[in-house]
mmCIF file of C-alpha atoms in Angstrom:
data_model
loop_
_atom_site.group_PDB
_atom_site.id
_atom_site.type_symbol
_atom_site.label_atom_id
_atom_site.label_comp_id
_atom_site.label_asym_id
_atom_site.label_seq_id
_atom_site.Cartn_x
_atom_site.Cartn_y
_atom_site.Cartn_z
ATOM 1 C CA MET T 1123 146.557 90.274 73.371
ATOM 2 C CA ARG T 1124 144.847 90.765 76.326
ATOM 3 C CA TYR T 1125 140.693 90.445 75.645
ATOM 4 C CA LEU T 1126 138.490 91.354 78.603
ATOM 5 C CA ILE T 1127 135.296 89.439 78.961
ATOM 6 C CA ARG T 1128 132.658 91.227 81.478
ATOM 7 C CA ASP T 1129 129.439 89.473 82.619
ATOM 8 C CA ARG T 1130 126.159 91.715 83.251
ATOM 9 C CA MET T 1131 125.762 90.538 86.693
ATOM 10 C CA PHE T 1132 121.987 92.057 86.654
ATOM 11 C CA ALA T 1133 120.933 91.032 83.198
ATOM 12 C CA PHE T 1134 117.724 89.089 83.004
ATOM 13 C CA HIS T 1135 119.330 86.939 80.012
ATOM 14 C CA GLU T 1136 122.633 86.851 81.288
ATOM 15 C CA GLU T 1137 125.138 87.773 78.657
ATOM 16 C CA ALA T 1138 128.790 89.069 78.956
ATOM 17 C CA TRP T 1139 130.546 91.021 76.459
ATOM 18 C CA ILE T 1140 134.309 90.049 74.877
ATOM 19 C CA GLU T 1141 136.126 93.443 74.517
ATOM 20 C CA THR T 1142 139.658 94.150 73.469
ATOM 21 C CA GLU T 1143 142.101 95.921 75.778
ATOM 22 C CA HIS T 1144 141.500 99.185 74.301
ATOM 23 C CA ARG T 1145 137.400 98.383 74.925
ATOM 24 C CA GLU T 1146 136.283 97.659 71.428
ATOM 25 C CA LYS T 1147 133.285 95.071 71.517
ATOM 26 C CA LEU T 1148 133.982 91.800 69.620
ATOM 27 C CA TYR T 1149 131.599 89.194 70.694
ATOM 28 C CA ARG T 1150 128.520 88.712 73.437
ATOM 29 C CA VAL T 1151 127.526 85.443 75.063
ATOM 30 C CA ASN T 1152 124.092 85.055 75.345
ATOM 31 C CA LYS T 1153 122.737 82.432 77.909
ATOM 32 C CA LYS T 1154 119.674 80.886 77.012
ATOM 33 C CA LEU T 1155 117.559 80.589 80.087
ATOM 34 C CA PHE T 1156 115.077 77.458 81.115
ATOM 35 C CA ARG T 1157 116.558 74.597 79.196
ATOM 36 C CA LEU T 1158 117.206 71.400 80.309
ATOM 37 C CA ARG T 1159 120.836 72.086 79.278
ATOM 38 C CA SER T 1160 122.378 75.091 79.723
ATOM 39 C CA THR T 1161 123.117 76.602 76.124
ATOM 40 C CA PHE T 1162 125.292 79.740 75.392
ATOM 41 C CA HIS T 1163 125.728 81.407 71.880
ATOM 42 C CA PHE T 1164 129.154 82.954 71.316
ATOM 43 C CA VAL T 1165 127.972 86.044 68.911
ATOM 44 C CA ASP T 1166 129.711 88.333 66.901
ATOM 45 C CA THR T 1167 128.916 92.388 66.820
ATOM 46 C CA GLN T 1168 126.979 91.860 63.175
ATOM 47 C CA GLY T 1169 125.033 89.264 65.293
ATOM 48 C CA THR T 1170 126.092 86.264 63.493
ATOM 49 C CA VAL T 1171 126.680 82.797 65.903
ATOM 50 C CA VAL T 1172 130.310 81.978 65.921
ATOM 51 C CA ALA T 1173 130.111 79.180 68.250
ATOM 52 C CA THR T 1174 127.101 77.237 70.680
ATOM 53 C CA ILE T 1175 128.328 76.509 73.776
ATOM 54 C CA VAL T 1176 126.369 73.310 75.404
ATOM 55 C CA ARG T 1177 126.669 72.063 79.033
ATOM 56 C CA LYS T 1178 125.569 68.561 78.700
ATOM 57 C CA ALA T 1179 122.901 67.479 81.655
ATOM 58 C CA LEU T 1180 123.621 64.153 83.641
ATOM 59 C CA THR T 1181 126.973 63.299 83.326
ATOM 60 C CA TRP T 1182 129.832 62.311 85.438
ATOM 61 C CA HIS T 1183 132.218 64.998 84.645
ATOM 62 C CA HIS T 1184 131.294 68.572 84.072
ATOM 63 C CA THR T 1185 130.958 68.463 80.403
ATOM 64 C CA ILE T 1186 130.447 71.344 77.728
ATOM 65 C CA LEU T 1187 130.381 70.516 74.092
ATOM 66 C CA ILE T 1188 131.798 73.962 71.429
ATOM 67 C CA LYS T 1189 129.926 73.383 68.231
ATOM 68 C CA HIS T 1190 130.365 75.371 64.995
ATOM 69 C CA GLU T 1191 127.812 75.054 62.377
ATOM 70 C CA GLY T 1192 126.338 72.265 64.074
ATOM 71 C CA GLU T 1193 129.580 70.397 64.335
ATOM 72 C CA VAL T 1194 131.168 69.590 67.843
ATOM 73 C CA VAL T 1195 134.646 71.606 67.202
ATOM 74 C CA ALA T 1196 135.674 70.939 71.222
ATOM 75 C CA LYS T 1197 134.916 68.784 73.987
ATOM 76 C CA PHE T 1198 135.636 70.636 77.483
ATOM 77 C CA SER T 1199 135.448 68.422 80.746
ATOM 78 C CA LYS T 1200 136.021 69.352 84.392
ATOM 79 C CA ARG T 1201 138.242 66.586 86.000
ATOM 80 C CA PHE T 1202 136.553 64.663 88.497
ATOM 81 C CA PHE T 1203 139.195 64.039 91.192
ATOM 82 C CA LYS T 1204 142.244 66.532 91.667
ATOM 83 C CA LEU T 1205 143.894 66.910 94.757
ATOM 84 C CA PHE T 1206 145.509 70.114 94.164
ATOM 85 C CA GLY T 1207 144.332 72.992 91.987
ATOM 86 C CA ASP T 1208 141.457 72.497 89.267
ATOM 87 C CA ARG T 1209 142.353 70.943 86.362
ATOM 88 C CA PHE T 1210 140.170 70.621 83.098
ATOM 89 C CA LYS T 1211 140.819 68.895 79.684
ATOM 90 C CA VAL T 1212 140.004 69.913 76.300
ATOM 91 C CA ARG T 1213 139.586 67.550 73.217
ATOM 92 C CA LEU T 1214 139.812 69.217 69.791
ATOM 93 C CA ARG T 1215 138.038 67.697 66.733
ATOM 94 C CA ASP T 1216 141.754 67.837 65.284
ATOM 95 C CA GLY T 1217 143.134 65.395 67.950
ATOM 96 C CA ARG T 1218 145.231 67.766 69.695
ATOM 97 C CA GLN T 1219 144.529 67.969 73.441
ATOM 98 C CA LEU T 1220 144.779 70.886 75.794
ATOM 99 C CA LYS T 1221 145.135 71.293 79.741
ATOM 100 C CA ILE T 1222 143.472 74.074 81.592
ATOM 101 C CA VAL T 1223 145.246 74.584 85.127
ATOM 102 C CA GLY T 1224 145.198 76.722 87.944
ATOM 103 C CA ASN T 1225 143.397 77.589 90.921
ATOM 104 C CA LEU T 1226 140.074 78.681 92.141
ATOM 105 C CA TRP T 1227 141.203 80.774 95.094
ATOM 106 C CA ASP T 1228 143.848 82.302 93.308
ATOM 107 C CA ARG T 1229 141.449 82.784 90.593
ATOM 108 C CA GLU T 1230 143.937 82.072 87.849
ATOM 109 C CA PHE T 1231 144.243 79.670 85.133
ATOM 110 C CA ASP T 1232 146.522 78.814 82.245
ATOM 111 C CA ILE T 1233 145.617 76.992 78.764
ATOM 112 C CA ARG T 1234 148.565 74.712 77.898
ATOM 113 C CA HIS T 1235 149.212 72.665 74.862
ATOM 114 C CA GLU T 1236 152.230 70.159 75.138
ATOM 115 C CA GLY T 1237 153.681 72.134 77.863
ATOM 116 C CA ASN T 1238 153.329 75.419 76.128
ATOM 117 C CA THR T 1239 150.731 78.149 77.305
ATOM 118 C CA LEU T 1240 148.286 79.446 74.752
ATOM 119 C CA ALA T 1241 146.587 81.777 77.003
ATOM 120 C CA HIS T 1242 146.139 83.125 80.550
ATOM 121 C CA ILE T 1243 142.963 83.477 82.590
ATOM 122 C CA SER T 1244 142.770 86.307 85.272
ATOM 123 C CA ARG T 1245 139.679 86.955 87.035
ATOM 124 C CA ARG T 1246 139.190 90.310 88.747
ATOM 125 C CA TRP T 1247 135.976 91.348 90.709
ATOM 126 C CA PHE T 1248 134.763 95.098 90.151
ATOM 127 C CA SER T 1249 131.855 96.783 92.150
ATOM 128 C CA ILE T 1250 129.177 96.583 89.911
ATOM 129 C CA ARG T 1251 130.355 93.834 86.879
ATOM 130 C CA ASP T 1252 132.122 90.529 87.011
ATOM 131 C CA ALA T 1253 135.356 90.751 84.622
ATOM 132 C CA TYR T 1254 138.532 88.751 83.989
ATOM 133 C CA ALA T 1255 141.080 88.910 81.171
ATOM 134 C CA VAL T 1256 142.270 86.633 78.787
ATOM 135 C CA ASP T 1257 145.719 87.028 77.391
ATOM 136 C CA VAL T 1258 146.052 84.898 74.469
ATOM 137 C CA LEU T 1259 149.330 84.048 73.511
ATOM 138 C CA SER T 1260 148.509 82.283 69.839
ATOM 139 C CA GLN T 1261 146.383 84.390 67.815
ATOM 140 C CA GLN T 1262 145.787 81.487 65.221
ATOM 141 C CA ASP T 1263 143.552 80.190 67.944
ATOM 142 C CA ALA T 1264 142.597 83.608 69.912
ATOM 143 C CA VAL T 1265 138.458 83.268 69.412
ATOM 144 C CA LEU T 1266 138.556 79.396 70.313
ATOM 145 C CA LEU T 1267 140.923 80.023 73.718
ATOM 146 C CA ILE T 1268 138.382 83.346 74.613
ATOM 147 C CA ILE T 1269 135.524 80.540 74.430
ATOM 148 C CA LEU T 1270 137.305 77.947 76.785
ATOM 149 C CA ALA T 1271 138.009 80.848 79.259
ATOM 150 C CA VAL T 1272 134.421 81.380 78.994
ATOM 151 C CA CYS T 1273 133.663 77.634 79.736
ATOM 152 C CA VAL T 1274 135.927 77.539 82.547
ATOM 153 C CA ASP T 1275 133.920 80.680 84.195
ATOM 154 C CA HIS T 1276 130.751 79.062 83.632
ATOM 155 C CA THR T 1277 132.043 76.029 85.018
ATOM 156 C CA MET T 1278 133.347 77.484 88.046
ATOM 157 C CA GLN T 1279 129.969 79.360 88.750
ATOM 158 C CA ASP T 1280 128.253 76.348 88.438
ATOM 159 C CA LEU T 1281 130.377 74.017 90.605
ATOM 160 C CA LYS T 1282 130.312 76.742 93.017
ATOM 161 C CA GLY T 1283 126.647 76.999 93.140
ATOM 162 C CA GLU T 1284 126.367 72.840 93.545
ATOM 163 C CA LYS T 1285 128.594 72.959 96.740
ATOM 164 C CA LEU T 1286 126.318 75.691 98.250
ATOM 165 C CA THR T 1287 123.094 73.684 97.323
ATOM 166 C CA ASN T 1288 125.046 70.548 98.972
ATOM 167 C CA LEU T 1289 125.712 71.873 102.246
#
């Protein structure tokens, strides 16, 4: 199934909506500003927090914790050194390890487990909004895969900002 993630570029509090390909809103991502850590709340349409996404400050690897009801269910991190392409790794609470591979320039990423593609992330730019599609092939982990797509997008934005400030 295809999901669309639409960032509101001009919103003060930075939010994104996750919709089905038929424009039915399912989730909202709220970014809390002015904190030492960047915190996102992944909220359903009734206002229930489905997950909390916390970017850890002061780490060697760009690390994000995904929490559900206060417990860490996944740890997302960017590899420190990679020659070709961008690569992320995800360690799940149940012991599974996922790999996210792709390329910033192509704006295409795959979420994989043991060689099988679970989801494909494809970014596209629109005139007013930044939007990208997440094609989820494993409905069992659909919400987690969408959350990981949000983590990839925000990590790439953060790293792009860091490179610009270091010039």
